[in-house]
mmCIF file of C-alpha atoms and ligand atoms in Angstrom:
data_model
loop_
_atom_site.group_PDB
_atom_site.id
_atom_site.type_symbol
_atom_site.label_atom_id
_atom_site.label_comp_id
_atom_site.label_asym_id
_atom_site.label_seq_id
_atom_site.Cartn_x
_atom_site.Cartn_y
_atom_site.Cartn_z
ATOM 1 C CA UNK A 3 0.114 0.046 0.161
ATOM 2 C CA UNK A 4 1.097 3.202 -0.533
ATOM 3 C CA UNK A 5 1.176 6.138 1.825
ATOM 4 C CA UNK A 6 2.794 10.193 1.860
ATOM 5 C CA UNK A 7 5.432 10.618 4.384
ATOM 6 C CA UNK A 8 7.036 13.847 5.458
ATOM 7 C CA UNK A 9 11.153 12.294 5.086
ATOM 8 C CA UNK A 10 12.454 15.544 6.210
ATOM 9 C CA UNK A 11 11.682 19.593 6.423
ATOM 10 C CA UNK A 12 10.857 19.859 2.468
ATOM 11 C CA UNK A 13 11.167 16.632 1.356
ATOM 12 C CA UNK A 14 7.667 14.074 0.580
ATOM 13 C CA UNK A 15 7.480 11.183 -0.505
ATOM 14 C CA UNK A 16 5.632 7.917 -1.152
ATOM 15 C CA UNK A 17 6.266 4.963 1.151
ATOM 16 C CA UNK A 18 5.475 1.104 0.018
ATOM 17 C CA UNK A 19 3.384 -0.073 3.670
ATOM 18 C CA UNK A 20 2.235 -3.542 4.711
ATOM 19 C CA UNK A 21 -1.603 -3.895 5.098
ATOM 20 C CA UNK A 22 -2.890 -2.742 8.243
ATOM 21 C CA UNK A 23 -4.127 -4.824 11.038
ATOM 22 C CA UNK A 24 -7.048 -3.297 12.515
ATOM 23 C CA UNK A 25 -5.944 -2.563 16.784
ATOM 24 C CA UNK A 26 -8.645 -4.460 18.671
ATOM 25 C CA UNK A 27 -11.930 -1.641 18.768
ATOM 26 C CA UNK A 28 -10.651 0.245 15.868
ATOM 27 C CA UNK A 29 -10.636 -0.097 12.370
ATOM 28 C CA UNK A 30 -8.686 0.475 8.761
ATOM 29 C CA UNK A 31 -10.265 2.959 6.795
ATOM 30 C CA UNK A 32 -9.575 2.769 2.715
ATOM 31 C CA UNK A 33 -8.909 6.557 1.966
ATOM 32 C CA UNK A 34 -11.699 7.733 -0.945
ATOM 33 C CA UNK A 35 -11.206 11.288 -0.363
ATOM 34 C CA UNK A 36 -8.153 13.732 1.349
ATOM 35 C CA UNK A 37 -7.703 17.114 1.853
ATOM 36 C CA UNK A 38 -4.855 19.627 2.285
ATOM 37 C CA UNK A 39 -4.674 21.738 5.035
ATOM 38 C CA UNK A 40 -2.044 24.816 6.165
ATOM 39 C CA UNK A 41 -0.937 22.915 8.497
ATOM 40 C CA UNK A 42 0.197 20.108 6.552
ATOM 41 C CA UNK A 43 2.302 22.870 4.835
ATOM 42 C CA UNK A 44 3.470 23.546 8.131
ATOM 43 C CA UNK A 45 4.837 20.794 8.230
ATOM 44 C CA UNK A 46 5.984 20.466 4.902
ATOM 45 C CA UNK A 47 8.338 24.310 5.075
ATOM 46 C CA UNK A 48 9.604 24.033 8.442
ATOM 47 C CA UNK A 49 8.537 21.678 10.653
ATOM 48 C CA UNK A 50 6.052 20.861 13.329
ATOM 49 C CA UNK A 51 6.433 20.491 16.714
ATOM 50 C CA UNK A 52 4.348 17.332 17.406
ATOM 51 C CA UNK A 53 5.666 15.613 14.045
ATOM 52 C CA UNK A 54 9.158 14.028 14.383
ATOM 53 C CA UNK A 55 10.143 12.739 11.300
ATOM 54 C CA UNK A 56 9.623 10.607 8.909
ATOM 55 C CA UNK A 57 5.828 11.471 9.844
ATOM 56 C CA UNK A 58 3.106 10.372 7.569
ATOM 57 C CA UNK A 59 1.146 13.681 6.434
ATOM 58 C CA UNK A 60 -2.847 14.641 6.052
ATOM 59 C CA UNK A 61 -5.685 14.309 8.531
ATOM 60 C CA UNK A 62 -8.273 15.235 6.741
ATOM 61 C CA UNK A 63 -10.374 12.060 5.069
ATOM 62 C CA UNK A 64 -13.118 10.164 4.706
ATOM 63 C CA UNK A 65 -13.304 6.854 3.303
ATOM 64 C CA UNK A 66 -14.995 3.040 3.636
ATOM 65 C CA UNK A 67 -14.179 0.579 6.325
ATOM 66 C CA UNK A 68 -11.498 -2.194 5.545
ATOM 67 C CA UNK A 69 -11.275 -4.157 8.203
ATOM 68 C CA UNK A 70 -12.279 -3.835 11.829
ATOM 69 C CA UNK A 71 -11.005 -4.808 14.602
ATOM 70 C CA UNK A 72 -11.805 -7.139 17.628
ATOM 71 C CA UNK A 73 -14.970 -5.853 19.848
ATOM 72 C CA UNK A 74 -16.184 -3.385 16.597
ATOM 73 C CA UNK A 75 -20.010 -4.470 16.253
ATOM 74 C CA UNK A 76 -21.304 -0.923 15.159
ATOM 75 C CA UNK A 77 -19.321 -0.950 11.663
ATOM 76 C CA UNK A 78 -18.838 -3.351 8.744
ATOM 77 C CA UNK A 79 -16.579 -3.797 5.953
ATOM 78 C CA UNK A 80 -17.484 -1.604 3.445
ATOM 79 C CA UNK A 81 -19.494 0.999 5.102
ATOM 80 C CA UNK A 82 -19.137 4.527 4.265
ATOM 81 C CA UNK A 83 -17.738 6.906 7.337
ATOM 82 C CA UNK A 84 -16.544 10.188 8.067
ATOM 83 C CA UNK A 85 -14.154 10.528 10.963
ATOM 84 C CA UNK A 86 -11.415 13.421 12.546
ATOM 85 C CA UNK A 87 -7.949 12.371 13.106
ATOM 86 C CA UNK A 88 -8.177 12.464 17.405
ATOM 87 C CA UNK A 89 -10.192 11.956 20.281
ATOM 88 C CA UNK A 90 -10.044 12.921 23.565
ATOM 89 C CA UNK A 91 -9.351 10.609 26.236
ATOM 90 C CA UNK A 92 -12.287 11.704 28.516
ATOM 91 C CA UNK A 93 -10.260 11.188 32.157
ATOM 92 C CA UNK A 94 -7.507 13.880 31.980
ATOM 93 C CA UNK A 95 -8.129 16.871 34.530
ATOM 94 C CA UNK A 96 -9.539 18.795 31.021
ATOM 95 C CA UNK A 97 -11.696 16.262 29.782
ATOM 96 C CA UNK A 98 -13.047 16.257 33.269
ATOM 97 C CA UNK A 99 -13.587 20.137 33.055
ATOM 98 C CA UNK A 100 -15.511 19.546 29.674
ATOM 99 C CA UNK A 101 -12.983 20.793 27.682
ATOM 100 C CA UNK A 102 -11.967 18.057 25.438
ATOM 101 C CA UNK A 103 -10.640 20.397 22.918
ATOM 102 C CA UNK A 104 -8.006 20.414 25.760
ATOM 103 C CA UNK A 105 -7.306 17.439 26.255
ATOM 104 C CA UNK A 106 -3.934 16.397 27.355
ATOM 105 C CA UNK A 107 -3.355 13.325 25.345
ATOM 106 C CA UNK A 108 -5.571 14.320 22.450
ATOM 107 C CA UNK A 109 -2.527 15.784 20.389
ATOM 108 C CA UNK A 110 -0.342 12.695 21.427
ATOM 109 C CA UNK A 111 -2.702 10.040 20.138
ATOM 110 C CA UNK A 112 -4.352 11.458 17.200
ATOM 111 C CA UNK A 113 -3.321 9.438 13.567
ATOM 112 C CA UNK A 114 -1.518 11.275 10.833
ATOM 113 C CA UNK A 115 -1.127 9.571 7.731
ATOM 114 C CA UNK A 116 -4.560 10.640 5.535
ATOM 115 C CA UNK A 117 -2.930 10.630 1.708
ATOM 116 C CA UNK A 118 -2.336 7.029 1.899
ATOM 117 C CA UNK A 119 -4.480 4.303 0.919
ATOM 118 C CA UNK A 120 -5.492 3.009 3.855
ATOM 119 C CA UNK A 121 -5.490 4.828 7.452
ATOM 120 C CA UNK A 122 -5.676 3.071 11.163
ATOM 121 C CA UNK A 123 -8.195 4.583 13.283
ATOM 122 C CA UNK A 124 -7.830 3.601 17.598
ATOM 123 C CA UNK A 125 -10.794 2.948 19.863
ATOM 124 C CA UNK A 126 -11.216 6.151 21.138
ATOM 125 C CA UNK A 127 -11.579 8.239 17.430
ATOM 126 C CA UNK A 128 -13.893 5.557 16.260
ATOM 127 C CA UNK A 129 -15.395 5.382 19.302
ATOM 128 C CA UNK A 130 -15.861 9.403 19.606
ATOM 129 C CA UNK A 131 -15.433 10.919 16.699
ATOM 130 C CA UNK A 132 -16.208 8.902 13.823
ATOM 131 C CA UNK A 133 -20.253 9.105 11.711
ATOM 132 C CA UNK A 134 -21.642 6.874 9.189
ATOM 133 C CA UNK A 135 -21.372 8.978 6.084
ATOM 134 C CA UNK A 136 -24.722 9.030 4.158
ATOM 135 C CA UNK A 137 -25.138 8.188 0.542
ATOM 136 C CA UNK A 138 -26.222 11.302 -0.214
ATOM 137 C CA UNK A 139 -22.749 13.269 1.120
ATOM 138 C CA UNK A 140 -20.282 12.945 -1.160
ATOM 139 C CA UNK A 141 -16.312 11.680 0.533
ATOM 140 C CA UNK A 142 -15.218 15.167 -0.913
ATOM 141 C CA UNK A 143 -17.156 17.328 0.870
ATOM 142 C CA UNK A 144 -17.046 14.778 4.249
ATOM 143 C CA UNK A 145 -13.662 15.099 4.098
ATOM 144 C CA UNK A 146 -14.329 18.576 5.080
ATOM 145 C CA UNK A 147 -15.233 17.278 8.868
ATOM 146 C CA UNK A 148 -12.378 17.712 10.757
ATOM 147 C CA UNK A 149 -11.712 21.889 9.585
ATOM 148 C CA UNK A 150 -15.504 22.527 9.885
ATOM 149 C CA UNK A 151 -15.523 21.080 13.619
ATOM 150 C CA UNK A 152 -12.934 23.900 14.510
ATOM 151 C CA UNK A 153 -14.928 26.710 13.500
ATOM 152 C CA UNK A 154 -17.658 25.239 14.992
ATOM 153 C CA UNK A 155 -15.711 25.494 17.954
ATOM 154 C CA UNK A 156 -14.666 29.104 17.109
ATOM 155 C CA UNK A 157 -18.272 29.523 16.888
ATOM 156 C CA UNK A 158 -19.289 27.832 19.753
ATOM 157 C CA UNK A 159 -16.969 30.225 21.847
ATOM 158 C CA UNK A 160 -17.861 33.469 19.650
ATOM 159 C CA UNK A 161 -21.730 32.824 19.832
ATOM 160 C CA UNK A 162 -22.996 34.851 17.186
ATOM 161 C CA UNK A 163 -25.937 36.712 16.603
ATOM 162 C CA UNK A 164 -27.850 37.081 13.716
ATOM 163 C CA UNK A 165 -27.452 40.634 12.031
ATOM 164 C CA UNK A 166 -24.466 41.168 13.672
ATOM 165 C CA UNK A 167 -21.739 42.380 11.289
ATOM 166 C CA UNK A 168 -18.365 40.016 11.754
ATOM 167 C CA UNK A 169 -14.979 40.382 10.005
ATOM 168 C CA UNK A 170 -13.130 38.044 9.185
ATOM 169 C CA UNK A 171 -9.069 38.041 8.265
ATOM 170 C CA UNK A 172 -7.977 36.005 5.606
ATOM 171 C CA UNK A 173 -9.718 33.506 3.346
ATOM 172 C CA UNK A 174 -7.713 30.314 2.925
ATOM 173 C CA UNK A 175 -9.678 27.426 3.806
ATOM 174 C CA UNK A 176 -10.579 28.334 7.414
ATOM 175 C CA UNK A 177 -11.373 31.920 7.232
ATOM 176 C CA UNK A 178 -13.987 30.582 4.290
ATOM 177 C CA UNK A 179 -15.515 28.183 6.173
ATOM 178 C CA UNK A 180 -16.346 31.077 9.075
ATOM 179 C CA UNK A 181 -17.704 32.877 6.245
ATOM 180 C CA UNK A 182 -19.938 29.896 5.419
ATOM 181 C CA UNK A 183 -20.991 29.193 9.133
ATOM 182 C CA UNK A 184 -21.621 32.439 9.953
ATOM 183 C CA UNK A 185 -23.953 33.226 7.039
ATOM 184 C CA UNK A 186 -25.740 30.496 8.256
ATOM 185 C CA UNK A 187 -26.004 32.285 11.457
ATOM 186 C CA UNK A 188 -27.585 35.389 9.780
ATOM 187 C CA UNK A 189 -24.613 37.798 10.065
ATOM 188 C CA UNK A 190 -23.480 40.326 7.630
ATOM 189 C CA UNK A 191 -19.504 39.097 6.818
ATOM 190 C CA UNK A 192 -16.862 41.325 5.724
ATOM 191 C CA UNK A 193 -13.804 39.483 4.126
ATOM 192 C CA UNK A 194 -10.176 41.132 4.536
ATOM 193 C CA UNK A 195 -7.824 38.741 2.097
ATOM 194 C CA UNK A 196 -4.974 40.388 -0.444
ATOM 195 C CA UNK A 197 -5.544 37.922 -2.593
ATOM 196 C CA UNK A 198 -8.050 38.853 -5.281
ATOM 197 C CA UNK A 199 -8.883 35.288 -6.242
ATOM 198 C CA UNK A 200 -9.692 34.347 -2.575
ATOM 199 C CA UNK A 201 -11.399 37.432 -2.495
ATOM 200 C CA UNK A 202 -13.630 36.432 -5.751
ATOM 201 C CA UNK A 203 -14.067 32.916 -3.959
ATOM 202 C CA UNK A 204 -15.656 34.888 -0.625
ATOM 203 C CA UNK A 205 -17.760 36.913 -2.757
ATOM 204 C CA UNK A 206 -19.343 33.970 -4.176
ATOM 205 C CA UNK A 207 -20.153 32.890 -0.654
ATOM 206 C CA UNK A 208 -21.394 35.181 0.439
ATOM 207 C CA UNK A 209 -19.277 37.770 2.000
ATOM 208 C CA UNK A 210 -21.246 41.048 1.815
ATOM 209 C CA UNK A 211 -17.769 42.972 1.129
ATOM 210 C CA UNK A 212 -14.353 42.516 0.657
ATOM 211 C CA UNK A 213 -11.669 44.560 1.157
ATOM 212 C CA UNK A 214 -8.012 43.786 0.189
ATOM 213 C CA UNK A 215 -6.095 44.326 2.992
ATOM 214 C CA UNK A 216 -3.631 46.983 2.655
ATOM 215 C CA UNK A 217 -4.004 50.392 3.723
ATOM 216 C CA UNK A 218 -7.570 51.475 4.201
ATOM 217 C CA UNK A 219 -9.353 48.382 5.045
ATOM 218 C CA UNK A 220 -9.906 50.012 8.905
ATOM 219 C CA UNK A 221 -11.567 52.659 7.104
ATOM 220 C CA UNK A 222 -13.478 50.837 4.878
ATOM 221 C CA UNK A 223 -15.317 48.919 8.045
ATOM 222 C CA UNK A 224 -15.574 52.237 9.718
ATOM 223 C CA UNK A 225 -17.688 53.365 7.029
ATOM 224 C CA UNK A 226 -19.555 49.942 6.591
ATOM 225 C CA UNK A 227 -20.315 50.391 10.739
ATOM 226 C CA UNK A 228 -21.495 53.810 10.831
ATOM 227 C CA UNK A 229 -18.280 54.504 12.489
ATOM 228 C CA UNK A 230 -18.798 52.034 15.226
ATOM 229 C CA UNK A 231 -16.632 48.880 14.524
ATOM 230 C CA UNK A 232 -18.048 45.952 13.879
ATOM 231 C CA UNK A 233 -19.957 43.414 16.855
ATOM 232 C CA UNK A 234 -16.926 39.989 16.386
ATOM 233 C CA UNK A 235 -13.719 40.042 14.176
ATOM 234 C CA UNK A 236 -12.223 36.755 13.430
ATOM 235 C CA UNK A 237 -8.849 36.140 12.884
ATOM 236 C CA UNK A 238 -7.724 33.298 10.189
ATOM 237 C CA UNK A 239 -4.376 34.200 9.094
ATOM 238 C CA UNK A 240 -1.980 33.278 11.949
ATOM 239 C CA UNK A 241 -0.001 37.317 11.478
ATOM 240 C CA UNK A 242 0.701 38.501 14.135
ATOM 241 C CA UNK A 243 -0.083 42.273 13.173
ATOM 242 C CA UNK A 244 -3.280 40.824 12.214
ATOM 243 C CA UNK A 245 -3.678 39.711 15.874
ATOM 244 C CA UNK A 246 -2.735 42.862 17.485
ATOM 245 C CA UNK A 247 -4.461 45.098 15.119
ATOM 246 C CA UNK A 248 -7.938 43.653 14.625
ATOM 247 C CA UNK A 249 -8.893 44.779 17.879
ATOM 248 C CA UNK A 250 -9.273 48.328 16.123
ATOM 249 C CA UNK A 251 -11.663 46.612 13.998
ATOM 250 C CA UNK A 252 -14.389 46.516 17.113
ATOM 251 C CA UNK A 253 -17.015 48.411 18.164
ATOM 252 C CA UNK A 254 -17.125 48.920 21.899
ATOM 253 C CA UNK A 255 -18.154 45.413 23.784
ATOM 254 C CA UNK A 256 -16.848 43.776 20.946
ATOM 255 C CA UNK A 257 -15.226 39.959 20.490
ATOM 256 C CA UNK A 258 -12.263 38.960 18.944
ATOM 257 C CA UNK A 259 -11.903 35.265 18.136
ATOM 258 C CA UNK A 260 -8.183 34.412 17.619
ATOM 259 C CA UNK A 261 -8.114 31.372 15.245
ATOM 260 C CA UNK A 262 -5.128 32.061 13.036
ATOM 261 C CA UNK A 263 -2.141 29.484 14.727
ATOM 262 C CA UNK A 264 1.174 31.992 14.718
ATOM 263 C CA UNK A 265 4.805 30.846 14.878
ATOM 264 C CA UNK A 266 6.265 29.760 17.956
ATOM 265 C CA UNK A 267 7.687 32.705 20.330
ATOM 266 C CA UNK A 268 5.898 35.189 19.198
ATOM 267 C CA UNK A 269 4.083 37.970 20.824
ATOM 268 C CA UNK A 270 1.467 40.437 20.283
ATOM 269 C CA UNK A 271 0.368 44.180 22.124
ATOM 270 C CA UNK A 272 -2.806 45.372 22.802
ATOM 271 C CA UNK A 273 -4.107 48.488 23.439
ATOM 272 C CA UNK A 274 -4.538 48.069 27.433
ATOM 273 C CA UNK A 275 -7.265 51.696 27.356
ATOM 274 C CA UNK A 276 -8.870 50.035 24.600
ATOM 275 C CA UNK A 277 -9.483 46.676 25.705
ATOM 276 C CA UNK A 278 -10.572 48.026 29.323
ATOM 277 C CA UNK A 279 -13.017 50.904 28.836
ATOM 278 C CA UNK A 280 -14.419 49.611 25.482
ATOM 279 C CA UNK A 281 -14.847 46.428 27.239
ATOM 280 C CA UNK A 282 -13.378 44.060 24.213
ATOM 281 C CA UNK A 283 -13.636 40.513 24.854
ATOM 282 C CA UNK A 284 -10.501 38.630 23.390
ATOM 283 C CA UNK A 285 -10.963 34.783 22.900
ATOM 284 C CA UNK A 286 -8.292 32.283 21.728
ATOM 285 C CA UNK A 287 -9.773 28.766 19.955
ATOM 286 C CA UNK A 288 -8.029 25.612 19.749
ATOM 287 C CA UNK A 289 -9.430 22.617 18.161
ATOM 288 C CA UNK A 290 -12.761 21.133 18.716
ATOM 289 C CA UNK A 291 -15.113 18.510 20.870
ATOM 290 C CA UNK A 292 -16.889 15.511 20.098
ATOM 291 C CA UNK A 293 -20.143 18.029 20.486
ATOM 292 C CA UNK A 294 -18.369 20.114 17.670
ATOM 293 C CA UNK A 295 -18.030 16.859 15.476
ATOM 294 C CA UNK A 296 -21.890 16.355 15.437
ATOM 295 C CA UNK A 297 -22.667 19.488 14.812
ATOM 296 C CA UNK A 298 -20.295 19.911 11.657
ATOM 297 C CA UNK A 299 -21.201 16.906 10.695
ATOM 298 C CA UNK A 300 -24.970 17.627 10.250
ATOM 299 C CA UNK A 301 -24.691 20.664 8.721
ATOM 300 C CA UNK A 302 -23.171 18.491 5.985
ATOM 301 C CA UNK A 303 -25.391 15.731 6.281
ATOM 302 C CA UNK A 304 -28.084 17.769 5.924
ATOM 303 C CA UNK A 305 -26.643 19.419 3.426
ATOM 304 C CA UNK A 306 -27.002 23.246 4.870
ATOM 305 C CA UNK A 307 -23.108 23.696 4.142
ATOM 306 C CA UNK A 308 -21.219 22.796 1.268
ATOM 307 C CA UNK A 309 -17.676 23.205 1.093
ATOM 308 C CA UNK A 310 -16.455 21.861 -1.941
ATOM 309 C CA UNK A 311 -16.111 24.990 -3.494
ATOM 310 C CA UNK A 312 -13.466 25.677 -1.098
ATOM 311 C CA UNK A 313 -11.778 22.616 -3.461
ATOM 312 C CA UNK A 314 -9.079 24.062 -5.939
ATOM 313 C CA UNK A 315 -8.040 21.093 -7.796
ATOM 314 C CA UNK A 316 -8.037 17.665 -7.486
ATOM 315 C CA UNK A 317 -4.463 15.524 -7.471
ATOM 316 C CA UNK A 318 -3.208 11.620 -6.419
ATOM 317 C CA UNK A 319 -1.024 10.614 -3.701
ATOM 318 C CA UNK A 320 2.600 11.434 -6.081
ATOM 319 C CA UNK A 321 0.732 14.781 -6.507
ATOM 320 C CA UNK A 322 0.369 15.692 -2.914
ATOM 321 C CA UNK A 323 3.820 17.754 -2.781
ATOM 322 C CA UNK A 324 2.725 20.071 -5.658
ATOM 323 C CA UNK A 325 -0.193 20.849 -4.329
ATOM 324 C CA UNK A 326 1.250 21.531 -0.676
ATOM 325 C CA UNK A 327 3.573 24.026 -2.485
ATOM 326 C CA UNK A 328 0.819 25.056 -4.702
ATOM 327 C CA UNK A 329 -0.994 26.195 -1.342
ATOM 328 C CA UNK A 330 1.626 27.656 0.163
ATOM 329 C CA UNK A 331 2.240 30.296 -2.695
ATOM 330 C CA UNK A 332 -1.442 31.041 -2.000
ATOM 331 C CA UNK A 333 -2.377 29.711 -5.750
ATOM 332 C CA UNK A 334 -5.856 27.840 -4.723
ATOM 333 C CA UNK A 335 -7.617 27.000 -1.048
ATOM 334 C CA UNK A 336 -7.533 23.658 -0.894
ATOM 335 C CA UNK A 337 -6.924 20.592 -3.022
ATOM 336 C CA UNK A 338 -8.439 17.251 -2.802
ATOM 337 C CA UNK A 339 -6.065 14.039 -2.615
ATOM 338 C CA UNK A 340 -7.917 10.757 -3.859
ATOM 339 C CA UNK A 341 -5.199 8.024 -3.534
HETATM 340 ZN ZN1 ZN B 406 -6.492 20.426 9.170
HETATM 341 ZN ZN1 ZN B 407 -8.185 14.013 28.327
#
């Protein structure tokens, strides 16, 4: 079987591996669709602290059950499924506080290797974060479950209300998924994004306004909000200057959700008076809980949210490296990998 491996920073190769056997309570999935993600791109270009190399690559996928382990009774070979690549332990300090997205072991027990013919899912994922994929939902759309669950968690924290004006910084895959989710909530969304191509996608997906990120973006947002600023801002670029500048776009009492991961060892400054007297609420956001996965899956299954306009092209395993390089150059949003 073929699997894509990140051998070292900058080098991706396809390896031949043996047919995997499912662990007790776990399953083997034959991948039907996988998606490139910014995390894969970052891992390839600069390495990742949680990915000692050589490392399997890819974590957004859907597929068909190809083998079941002992004790699995609710799944059978041939069942189409959608799943994410991690699940909480249910027992640690954070899990007991119902902050399962912050589970102490979820990151260490996550599964990579969606750019492959097959992937093994352990018991704790099968039990909590795997759902049957209905016929009506295609594999490509189902593969969006993981990024959509992350965005769903952000929505859970930011609690946008209908009619509110929300500024989304960055129209990469996450920013665009936020845009779609916010539209479902009835929000008016302003997207700030330097790439003309991505702004065009945002417009198609229902952005009320799109603005290039250069000079004048702040003035434009203030003009569009009668001088007050937005109710909510969502940062999806991971650029520290955008993190710190984002509070300027908010009205008093507004909220800022910081979603985009920045390089490690970076700091940002905020105007203390703005945070205090204008009562700005600043939130970090990380990962998702099983309930977010359930909610995200429901949106896909019900057809309320169609993420497939985010797919810019399609490739096989041999083309993964090129697809990741394209994303890193800002060519396209996400690429669909069909092993
Ligand atoms: Zn991802
Ligand atoms: Zn835990």
